[in-house]
JSON list of N, CA and C in Angstrom, two decimals:
[
{"chain": "A", "resi": 13, "resn": "LEU", "atom": "N", "xyz": [5.42, 19.99, -11.98]},
{"chain": "A", "resi": 13, "resn": "LEU", "atom": "CA", "xyz": [6.20, 18.86, -12.46]},
{"chain": "A", "resi": 13, "resn": "LEU", "atom": "C", "xyz": [7.06, 19.24, -13.66]},
{"chain": "A", "resi": 14, "resn": "GLU", "atom": "N", "xyz": [6.53, 20.13, -14.50]},
{"chain": "A", "resi": 14, "resn": "GLU", "atom": "CA", "xyz": [7.31, 20.55, -15.66]},
{"chain": "A", "resi": 14, "resn": "GLU", "atom": "C", "xyz": [8.56, 21.31, -15.23]},
{"chain": "A", "resi": 15, "resn": "VAL", "atom": "N", "xyz": [8.45, 22.11, -14.19]},
{"chain": "A", "resi": 15, "resn": "VAL", "atom": "CA", "xyz": [9.61, 22.85, -13.67]},
{"chain": "A", "resi": 15, "resn": "VAL", "atom": "C", "xyz": [10.63, 21.85, -13.10]},
{"chain": "A", "resi": 16, "resn": "GLU", "atom": "N", "xyz": [10.13, 20.87, -12.39]},
{"chain": "A", "resi": 16, "resn": "GLU", "atom": "CA", "xyz": [11.02, 19.84, -11.82]},
{"chain": "A", "resi": 16, "resn": "GLU", "atom": "C", "xyz": [11.75, 19.10, -12.94]},
{"chain": "A", "resi": 17, "resn": "LEU", "atom": "N", "xyz": [11.03, 18.76, -13.99]},
{"chain": "A", "resi": 17, "resn": "LEU", "atom": "CA", "xyz": [11.63, 18.07, -15.13]},
{"chain": "A", "resi": 17, "resn": "LEU", "atom": "C", "xyz": [12.72, 18.94, -15.77]},
{"chain": "A", "resi": 18, "resn": "ARG", "atom": "N", "xyz": [12.44, 20.21, -15.92]},
{"chain": "A", "resi": 18, "resn": "ARG", "atom": "CA", "xyz": [13.41, 21.14, -16.50]},
{"chain": "A", "resi": 18, "resn": "ARG", "atom": "C", "xyz": [14.65, 21.22, -15.62]},
{"chain": "A", "resi": 19, "resn": "ASN", "atom": "N", "xyz": [14.46, 21.34, -14.31]},
{"chain": "A", "resi": 19, "resn": "ASN", "atom": "CA", "xyz": [15.60, 21.43, -13.38]},
{"chain": "A", "resi": 19, "resn": "ASN", "atom": "C", "xyz": [16.44, 20.16, -13.41]},
{"chain": "A", "resi": 20, "resn": "LEU", "atom": "N", "xyz": [15.78, 19.01, -13.45]},
{"chain": "A", "resi": 20, "resn": "LEU", "atom": "CA", "xyz": [16.52, 17.75, -13.52]},
{"chain": "A", "resi": 20, "resn": "LEU", "atom": "C", "xyz": [17.33, 17.68, -14.81]},
{"chain": "A", "resi": 21, "resn": "SER", "atom": "N", "xyz": [16.71, 18.08, -15.92]},
{"chain": "A", "resi": 21, "resn": "SER", "atom": "CA", "xyz": [17.39, 18.03, -17.21]},
{"chain": "A", "resi": 21, "resn": "SER", "atom": "C", "xyz": [18.60, 18.96, -17.23]},
{"chain": "A", "resi": 22, "resn": "ILE", "atom": "N", "xyz": [18.48, 20.12, -16.61]},
{"chain": "A", "resi": 22, "resn": "ILE", "atom": "CA", "xyz": [19.60, 21.06, -16.55]},
{"chain": "A", "resi": 22, "resn": "ILE", "atom": "C", "xyz": [20.76, 20.46, -15.76]},
{"chain": "A", "resi": 23, "resn": "GLU", "atom": "N", "xyz": [20.45, 19.89, -14.61]},
{"chain": "A", "resi": 23, "resn": "GLU", "atom": "CA", "xyz": [21.51, 19.31, -13.79]},
{"chain": "A", "resi": 23, "resn": "GLU", "atom": "C", "xyz": [22.16, 18.11, -14.47]},
{"chain": "A", "resi": 24, "resn": "ILE", "atom": "N", "xyz": [21.34, 17.30, -15.14]},
{"chain": "A", "resi": 24, "resn": "ILE", "atom": "CA", "xyz": [21.88, 16.17, -15.90]},
{"chain": "A", "resi": 24, "resn": "ILE", "atom": "C", "xyz": [22.82, 16.69, -16.99]},
{"chain": "A", "resi": 25, "resn": "GLY", "atom": "N", "xyz": [22.41, 17.75, -17.66]},
{"chain": "A", "resi": 25, "resn": "GLY", "atom": "CA", "xyz": [23.23, 18.34, -18.72]},
{"chain": "A", "resi": 25, "resn": "GLY", "atom": "C", "xyz": [24.56, 18.86, -18.21]},
{"chain": "A", "resi": 26, "resn": "LYS", "atom": "N", "xyz": [24.55, 19.47, -17.03]},
{"chain": "A", "resi": 26, "resn": "LYS", "atom": "CA", "xyz": [25.80, 19.98, -16.46]},
{"chain": "A", "resi": 26, "resn": "LYS", "atom": "C", "xyz": [26.79, 18.86, -16.18]},
{"chain": "A", "resi": 27, "resn": "ILE", "atom": "N", "xyz": [26.29, 17.80, -15.56]},
{"chain": "A", "resi": 27, "resn": "ILE", "atom": "CA", "xyz": [27.17, 16.67, -15.22]},
{"chain": "A", "resi": 27, "resn": "ILE", "atom": "C", "xyz": [27.63, 15.98, -16.50]},
{"chain": "A", "resi": 28, "resn": "SER", "atom": "N", "xyz": [26.72, 15.73, -17.41]},
{"chain": "A", "resi": 28, "resn": "SER", "atom": "CA", "xyz": [27.07, 15.06, -18.67]},
{"chain": "A", "resi": 28, "resn": "SER", "atom": "C", "xyz": [28.10, 15.86, -19.45]},
{"chain": "A", "resi": 29, "resn": "GLY", "atom": "N", "xyz": [27.90, 17.17, -19.49]},
{"chain": "A", "resi": 29, "resn": "GLY", "atom": "CA", "xyz": [28.81, 18.04, -20.22]},
{"chain": "A", "resi": 29, "resn": "GLY", "atom": "C", "xyz": [30.23, 18.03, -19.68]},
{"chain": "A", "resi": 30, "resn": "ARG", "atom": "N", "xyz": [30.35, 17.84, -18.37]},
{"chain": "A", "resi": 30, "resn": "ARG", "atom": "CA", "xyz": [31.67, 17.78, -17.75]},
{"chain": "A", "resi": 30, "resn": "ARG", "atom": "C", "xyz": [32.53, 16.66, -18.32]},
{"chain": "A", "resi": 31, "resn": "TYR", "atom": "N", "xyz": [31.86, 15.57, -18.72]},
{"chain": "A", "resi": 31, "resn": "TYR", "atom": "CA", "xyz": [32.59, 14.39, -19.17]},
{"chain": "A", "resi": 31, "resn": "TYR", "atom": "C", "xyz": [32.38, 14.11, -20.67]},
{"chain": "A", "resi": 32, "resn": "GLY", "atom": "N", "xyz": [31.61, 14.95, -21.34]},
{"chain": "A", "resi": 32, "resn": "GLY", "atom": "CA", "xyz": [31.37, 14.76, -22.77]},
{"chain": "A", "resi": 32, "resn": "GLY", "atom": "C", "xyz": [30.53, 13.54, -23.08]},
{"chain": "A", "resi": 33, "resn": "VAL", "atom": "N", "xyz": [29.57, 13.25, -22.20]},
{"chain": "A", "resi": 33, "resn": "VAL", "atom": "CA", "xyz": [28.68, 12.10, -22.39]},
{"chain": "A", "resi": 33, "resn": "VAL", "atom": "C", "xyz": [27.24, 12.59, -22.41]},
{"chain": "A", "resi": 34, "resn": "ASN", "atom": "N", "xyz": [26.32, 11.68, -22.74]},
{"chain": "A", "resi": 34, "resn": "ASN", "atom": "CA", "xyz": [24.90, 12.03, -22.78]},
{"chain": "A", "resi": 34, "resn": "ASN", "atom": "C", "xyz": [24.06, 11.34, -21.72]},
{"chain": "A", "resi": 35, "resn": "SER", "atom": "N", "xyz": [24.66, 10.38, -21.02]},
{"chain": "A", "resi": 35, "resn": "SER", "atom": "CA", "xyz": [23.87, 9.61, -20.06]},
{"chain": "A", "resi": 35, "resn": "SER", "atom": "C", "xyz": [24.76, 8.93, -19.02]},
{"chain": "A", "resi": 36, "resn": "PHE", "atom": "N", "xyz": [24.10, 8.39, -18.01]},
{"chain": "A", "resi": 36, "resn": "PHE", "atom": "CA", "xyz": [24.78, 7.60, -16.99]},
{"chain": "A", "resi": 36, "resn": "PHE", "atom": "C", "xyz": [25.52, 6.44, -17.66]},
{"chain": "A", "resi": 37, "resn": "ASN", "atom": "N", "xyz": [24.84, 5.76, -18.59]},
{"chain": "A", "resi": 37, "resn": "ASN", "atom": "CA", "xyz": [25.45, 4.60, -19.24]},
{"chain": "A", "resi": 37, "resn": "ASN", "atom": "C", "xyz": [26.72, 4.96, -19.99]},
{"chain": "A", "resi": 38, "resn": "GLU", "atom": "N", "xyz": [26.72, 6.09, -20.66]},
{"chain": "A", "resi": 38, "resn": "GLU", "atom": "CA", "xyz": [27.93, 6.51, -21.37]},
{"chain": "A", "resi": 38, "resn": "GLU", "atom": "C", "xyz": [29.06, 6.85, -20.39]},
{"chain": "A", "resi": 39, "resn": "LEU", "atom": "N", "xyz": [28.71, 7.46, -19.28]},
{"chain": "A", "resi": 39, "resn": "LEU", "atom": "CA", "xyz": [29.72, 7.77, -18.27]},
{"chain": "A", "resi": 39, "resn": "LEU", "atom": "C", "xyz": [30.28, 6.48, -17.69]},
{"chain": "A", "resi": 40, "resn": "TRP", "atom": "N", "xyz": [29.42, 5.53, -17.44]},
{"chain": "A", "resi": 40, "resn": "TRP", "atom": "CA", "xyz": [29.84, 4.22, -16.91]},
{"chain": "A", "resi": 40, "resn": "TRP", "atom": "C", "xyz": [30.76, 3.52, -17.91]},
{"chain": "A", "resi": 41, "resn": "GLU", "atom": "N", "xyz": [30.41, 3.58, -19.19]},
{"chain": "A", "resi": 41, "resn": "GLU", "atom": "CA", "xyz": [31.25, 2.96, -20.22]},
{"chain": "A", "resi": 41, "resn": "GLU", "atom": "C", "xyz": [32.62, 3.62, -20.28]},
{"chain": "A", "resi": 42, "resn": "GLY", "atom": "N", "xyz": [32.65, 4.95, -20.11]},
{"chain": "A", "resi": 42, "resn": "GLY", "atom": "CA", "xyz": [33.92, 5.66, -20.08]},
{"chain": "A", "resi": 42, "resn": "GLY", "atom": "C", "xyz": [34.77, 5.23, -18.90]},
{"chain": "A", "resi": 43, "resn": "LEU", "atom": "N", "xyz": [34.13, 4.98, -17.79]},
{"chain": "A", "resi": 43, "resn": "LEU", "atom": "CA", "xyz": [34.82, 4.50, -16.59]},
{"chain": "A", "resi": 43, "resn": "LEU", "atom": "C", "xyz": [35.38, 3.11, -16.84]},
{"chain": "A", "resi": 44, "resn": "GLU", "atom": "N", "xyz": [34.56, 2.23, -17.40]},
{"chain": "A", "resi": 44, "resn": "GLU", "atom": "CA", "xyz": [35.01, 0.86, -17.67]},
{"chain": "A", "resi": 44, "resn": "GLU", "atom": "C", "xyz": [36.13, 0.82, -18.70]},
{"chain": "A", "resi": 45, "resn": "ALA", "atom": "N", "xyz": [36.09, 1.73, -19.66]},
{"chain": "A", "resi": 45, "resn": "ALA", "atom": "CA", "xyz": [37.11, 1.76, -20.71]},
{"chain": "A", "resi": 45, "resn": "ALA", "atom": "C", "xyz": [38.40, 2.42, -20.24]},
{"chain": "A", "resi": 46, "resn": "GLY", "atom": "N", "xyz": [38.37, 3.01, -19.05]},
{"chain": "A", "resi": 46, "resn": "GLY", "atom": "CA", "xyz": [39.56, 3.66, -18.52]},
{"chain": "A", "resi": 46, "resn": "GLY", "atom": "C", "xyz": [39.75, 5.09, -19.00]},
{"chain": "A", "resi": 47, "resn": "LYS", "atom": "N", "xyz": [38.75, 5.64, -19.69]},
{"chain": "A", "resi": 47, "resn": "LYS", "atom": "CA", "xyz": [38.85, 7.02, -20.16]},
{"chain": "A", "resi": 47, "resn": "LYS", "atom": "C", "xyz": [38.68, 8.01, -19.01]},
{"chain": "A", "resi": 48, "resn": "ILE", "atom": "N", "xyz": [37.98, 7.56, -17.98]},
{"chain": "A", "resi": 48, "resn": "ILE", "atom": "CA", "xyz": [37.71, 8.38, -16.80]},
{"chain": "A", "resi": 48, "resn": "ILE", "atom": "C", "xyz": [38.05, 7.53, -15.59]},
{"chain": "A", "resi": 49, "resn": "THR", "atom": "N", "xyz": [38.66, 8.13, -14.57]},
{"chain": "A", "resi": 49, "resn": "THR", "atom": "CA", "xyz": [38.96, 7.37, -13.37]},
{"chain": "A", "resi": 49, "resn": "THR", "atom": "C", "xyz": [37.79, 7.44, -12.40]},
{"chain": "A", "resi": 50, "resn": "GLU", "atom": "N", "xyz": [37.67, 6.43, -11.57]},
{"chain": "A", "resi": 50, "resn": "GLU", "atom": "CA", "xyz": [36.58, 6.38, -10.60]},
{"chain": "A", "resi": 50, "resn": "GLU", "atom": "C", "xyz": [36.67, 7.55, -9.63]},
{"chain": "A", "resi": 51, "resn": "SER", "atom": "N", "xyz": [37.87, 7.89, -9.22]},
{"chain": "A", "resi": 51, "resn": "SER", "atom": "CA", "xyz": [38.03, 9.00, -8.28]},
{"chain": "A", "resi": 51, "resn": "SER", "atom": "C", "xyz": [37.59, 10.32, -8.91]},
{"chain": "A", "resi": 52, "resn": "GLU", "atom": "N", "xyz": [37.72, 10.43, -10.22]},
{"chain": "A", "resi": 52, "resn": "GLU", "atom": "CA", "xyz": [37.31, 11.62, -10.95]},
{"chain": "A", "resi": 52, "resn": "GLU", "atom": "C", "xyz": [35.80, 11.81, -10.95]},
{"chain": "A", "resi": 53, "resn": "CYS", "atom": "N", "xyz": [35.08, 10.70, -11.11]},
{"chain": "A", "resi": 53, "resn": "CYS", "atom": "CA", "xyz": [33.66, 10.83, -11.42]},
{"chain": "A", "resi": 53, "resn": "CYS", "atom": "C", "xyz": [32.71, 10.13, -10.45]},
{"chain": "A", "resi": 54, "resn": "PHE", "atom": "N", "xyz": [33.18, 9.54, -9.37]},
{"chain": "A", "resi": 54, "resn": "PHE", "atom": "CA", "xyz": [32.30, 8.72, -8.53]},
{"chain": "A", "resi": 54, "resn": "PHE", "atom": "C", "xyz": [31.07, 9.49, -8.05]},
{"chain": "A", "resi": 55, "resn": "ASP", "atom": "N", "xyz": [31.27, 10.68, -7.50]},
{"chain": "A", "resi": 55, "resn": "ASP", "atom": "CA", "xyz": [30.13, 11.45, -7.00]},
{"chain": "A", "resi": 55, "resn": "ASP", "atom": "C", "xyz": [29.17, 11.82, -8.13]},
{"chain": "A", "resi": 56, "resn": "ASP", "atom": "N", "xyz": [29.74, 12.25, -9.26]},
{"chain": "A", "resi": 56, "resn": "ASP", "atom": "CA", "xyz": [28.91, 12.62, -10.39]},
{"chain": "A", "resi": 56, "resn": "ASP", "atom": "C", "xyz": [28.18, 11.41, -10.97]},
{"chain": "A", "resi": 57, "resn": "LEU", "atom": "N", "xyz": [28.85, 10.26, -10.98]},
{"chain": "A", "resi": 57, "resn": "LEU", "atom": "CA", "xyz": [28.23, 9.04, -11.49]},
{"chain": "A", "resi": 57, "resn": "LEU", "atom": "C", "xyz": [27.01, 8.68, -10.65]},
{"chain": "A", "resi": 58, "resn": "SER", "atom": "N", "xyz": [27.15, 8.73, -9.35]},
{"chain": "A", "resi": 58, "resn": "SER", "atom": "CA", "xyz": [26.04, 8.43, -8.44]},
{"chain": "A", "resi": 58, "resn": "SER", "atom": "C", "xyz": [24.92, 9.44, -8.61]},
{"chain": "A", "resi": 59, "resn": "ARG", "atom": "N", "xyz": [25.29, 10.70, -8.69]},
{"chain": "A", "resi": 59, "resn": "ARG", "atom": "CA", "xyz": [24.30, 11.77, -8.84]},
{"chain": "A", "resi": 59, "resn": "ARG", "atom": "C", "xyz": [23.56, 11.67, -10.17]},
{"chain": "A", "resi": 60, "resn": "LEU", "atom": "N", "xyz": [24.29, 11.38, -11.22]},
{"chain": "A", "resi": 60, "resn": "LEU", "atom": "CA", "xyz": [23.69, 11.26, -12.54]},
{"chain": "A", "resi": 60, "resn": "LEU", "atom": "C", "xyz": [22.69, 10.11, -12.59]},
{"chain": "A", "resi": 61, "resn": "GLU", "atom": "N", "xyz": [23.04, 9.00, -11.99]},
{"chain": "A", "resi": 61, "resn": "GLU", "atom": "CA", "xyz": [22.12, 7.86, -11.95]},
{"chain": "A", "resi": 61, "resn": "GLU", "atom": "C", "xyz": [20.83, 8.26, -11.22]},
{"chain": "A", "resi": 62, "resn": "TYR", "atom": "N", "xyz": [20.97, 8.91, -10.08]},
{"chain": "A", "resi": 62, "resn": "TYR", "atom": "CA", "xyz": [19.81, 9.36, -9.31]},
{"chain": "A", "resi": 62, "resn": "TYR", "atom": "C", "xyz": [18.95, 10.33, -10.13]},
{"chain": "A", "resi": 63, "resn": "LEU", "atom": "N", "xyz": [19.58, 11.31, -10.76]},
{"chain": "A", "resi": 63, "resn": "LEU", "atom": "CA", "xyz": [18.85, 12.32, -11.51]},
{"chain": "A", "resi": 63, "resn": "LEU", "atom": "C", "xyz": [18.09, 11.70, -12.69]},
{"chain": "A", "resi": 64, "resn": "GLU", "atom": "N", "xyz": [18.72, 10.76, -13.38]},
{"chain": "A", "resi": 64, "resn": "GLU", "atom": "CA", "xyz": [18.04, 10.12, -14.51]},
{"chain": "A", "resi": 64, "resn": "GLU", "atom": "C", "xyz": [16.83, 9.30, -14.04]},
{"chain": "A", "resi": 65, "resn": "LEU", "atom": "N", "xyz": [16.95, 8.63, -12.91]},
{"chain": "A", "resi": 65, "resn": "LEU", "atom": "CA", "xyz": [15.81, 7.89, -12.36]},
{"chain": "A", "resi": 65, "resn": "LEU", "atom": "C", "xyz": [14.69, 8.83, -11.94]},
{"chain": "A", "resi": 66, "resn": "GLU", "atom": "N", "xyz": [15.04, 9.94, -11.35]},
{"chain": "A", "resi": 66, "resn": "GLU", "atom": "CA", "xyz": [14.04, 10.93, -10.96]},
{"chain": "A", "resi": 66, "resn": "GLU", "atom": "C", "xyz": [13.35, 11.52, -12.18]},
{"chain": "A", "resi": 67, "resn": "ARG", "atom": "N", "xyz": [14.13, 11.79, -13.22]},
{"chain": "A", "resi": 67, "resn": "ARG", "atom": "CA", "xyz": [13.56, 12.33, -14.46]},
{"chain": "A", "resi": 67, "resn": "ARG", "atom": "C", "xyz": [12.55, 11.35, -15.05]},
{"chain": "A", "resi": 68, "resn": "GLU", "atom": "N", "xyz": [12.87, 10.06, -15.04]},
{"chain": "A", "resi": 68, "resn": "GLU", "atom": "CA", "xyz": [11.94, 9.04, -15.54]},
{"chain": "A", "resi": 68, "resn": "GLU", "atom": "C", "xyz": [10.63, 9.06, -14.74]},
{"chain": "A", "resi": 69, "resn": "LYS", "atom": "N", "xyz": [10.73, 9.19, -13.43]},
{"chain": "A", "resi": 69, "resn": "LYS", "atom": "CA", "xyz": [9.53, 9.23, -12.58]},
{"chain": "A", "resi": 69, "resn": "LYS", "atom": "C", "xyz": [8.67, 10.44, -12.92]},
{"chain": "A", "resi": 70, "resn": "VAL", "atom": "N", "xyz": [9.30, 11.59, -13.09]},
{"chain": "A", "resi": 70, "resn": "VAL", "atom": "CA", "xyz": [8.56, 12.82, -13.39]},
{"chain": "A", "resi": 70, "resn": "VAL", "atom": "C", "xyz": [7.89, 12.71, -14.76]},
{"chain": "A", "resi": 71, "resn": "VAL", "atom": "N", "xyz": [8.60, 12.15, -15.74]},
{"chain": "A", "resi": 71, "resn": "VAL", "atom": "CA", "xyz": [8.02, 11.98, -17.07]},
{"chain": "A", "resi": 71, "resn": "VAL", "atom": "C", "xyz": [6.79, 11.08, -16.99]},
{"chain": "A", "resi": 72, "resn": "LYS", "atom": "N", "xyz": [6.88, 10.00, -16.24]},
{"chain": "A", "resi": 72, "resn": "LYS", "atom": "CA", "xyz": [5.73, 9.09, -16.09]},
{"chain": "A", "resi": 72, "resn": "LYS", "atom": "C", "xyz": [4.56, 9.79, -15.42]},
{"chain": "A", "resi": 73, "resn": "LEU", "atom": "N", "xyz": [4.83, 10.60, -14.41]},
{"chain": "A", "resi": 73, "resn": "LEU", "atom": "CA", "xyz": [3.77, 11.35, -13.74]},
{"chain": "A", "resi": 73, "resn": "LEU", "atom": "C", "xyz": [3.12, 12.34, -14.69]},
{"chain": "A", "resi": 74, "resn": "LEU", "atom": "N", "xyz": [3.92, 13.02, -15.49]},
{"chain": "A", "resi": 74, "resn": "LEU", "atom": "CA", "xyz": [3.37, 13.96, -16.46]},
{"chain": "A", "resi": 74, "resn": "LEU", "atom": "C", "xyz": [2.53, 13.24, -17.51]},
{"chain": "A", "resi": 75, "resn": "GLN", "atom": "N", "xyz": [2.97, 12.09, -17.94]},
{"chain": "A", "resi": 75, "resn": "GLN", "atom": "CA", "xyz": [2.20, 11.30, -18.92]},
{"chain": "A", "resi": 75, "resn": "GLN", "atom": "C", "xyz": [0.87, 10.87, -18.31]},
{"chain": "A", "resi": 76, "resn": "LYS", "atom": "N", "xyz": [0.90, 10.46, -17.06]},
{"chain": "A", "resi": 76, "resn": "LYS", "atom": "CA", "xyz": [-0.32, 10.03, -16.37]},
{"chain": "A", "resi": 76, "resn": "LYS", "atom": "C", "xyz": [-1.29, 11.21, -16.23]},
{"chain": "A", "resi": 77, "resn": "ALA", "atom": "N", "xyz": [-0.76, 12.36, -15.90]},
{"chain": "A", "resi": 77, "resn": "ALA", "atom": "CA", "xyz": [-1.58, 13.56, -15.71]},
{"chain": "A", "resi": 77, "resn": "ALA", "atom": "C", "xyz": [-2.20, 14.01, -17.03]},
{"chain": "A", "resi": 78, "resn": "ALA", "atom": "N", "xyz": [-1.54, 13.73, -18.14]},
{"chain": "A", "resi": 78, "resn": "ALA", "atom": "CA", "xyz": [-2.04, 14.16, -19.44]},
{"chain": "A", "resi": 78, "resn": "ALA", "atom": "C", "xyz": [-3.17, 13.27, -19.97]},
{"chain": "A", "resi": 79, "resn": "GLN", "atom": "N", "xyz": [-3.31, 12.11, -19.36]},
{"chain": "A", "resi": 79, "resn": "GLN", "atom": "CA", "xyz": [-4.34, 11.16, -19.83]},
{"chain": "A", "resi": 79, "resn": "GLN", "atom": "C", "xyz": [-5.73, 11.54, -19.35]}
]
């Protein structure tokens, strides 16, 4: 699980770095503000949302395993 968490974090970092943001929400805000076009980031936006949700699941599993 720790390897999975690391891999998810790396991929999240790559996508976030492309747009100079730290999260899905920041990317979404950039889209709403017109700083980024939907055609530019749609695939990355969807992927980032998925990756962040997966990371949350892995963190919860790791927390459960540590108890």
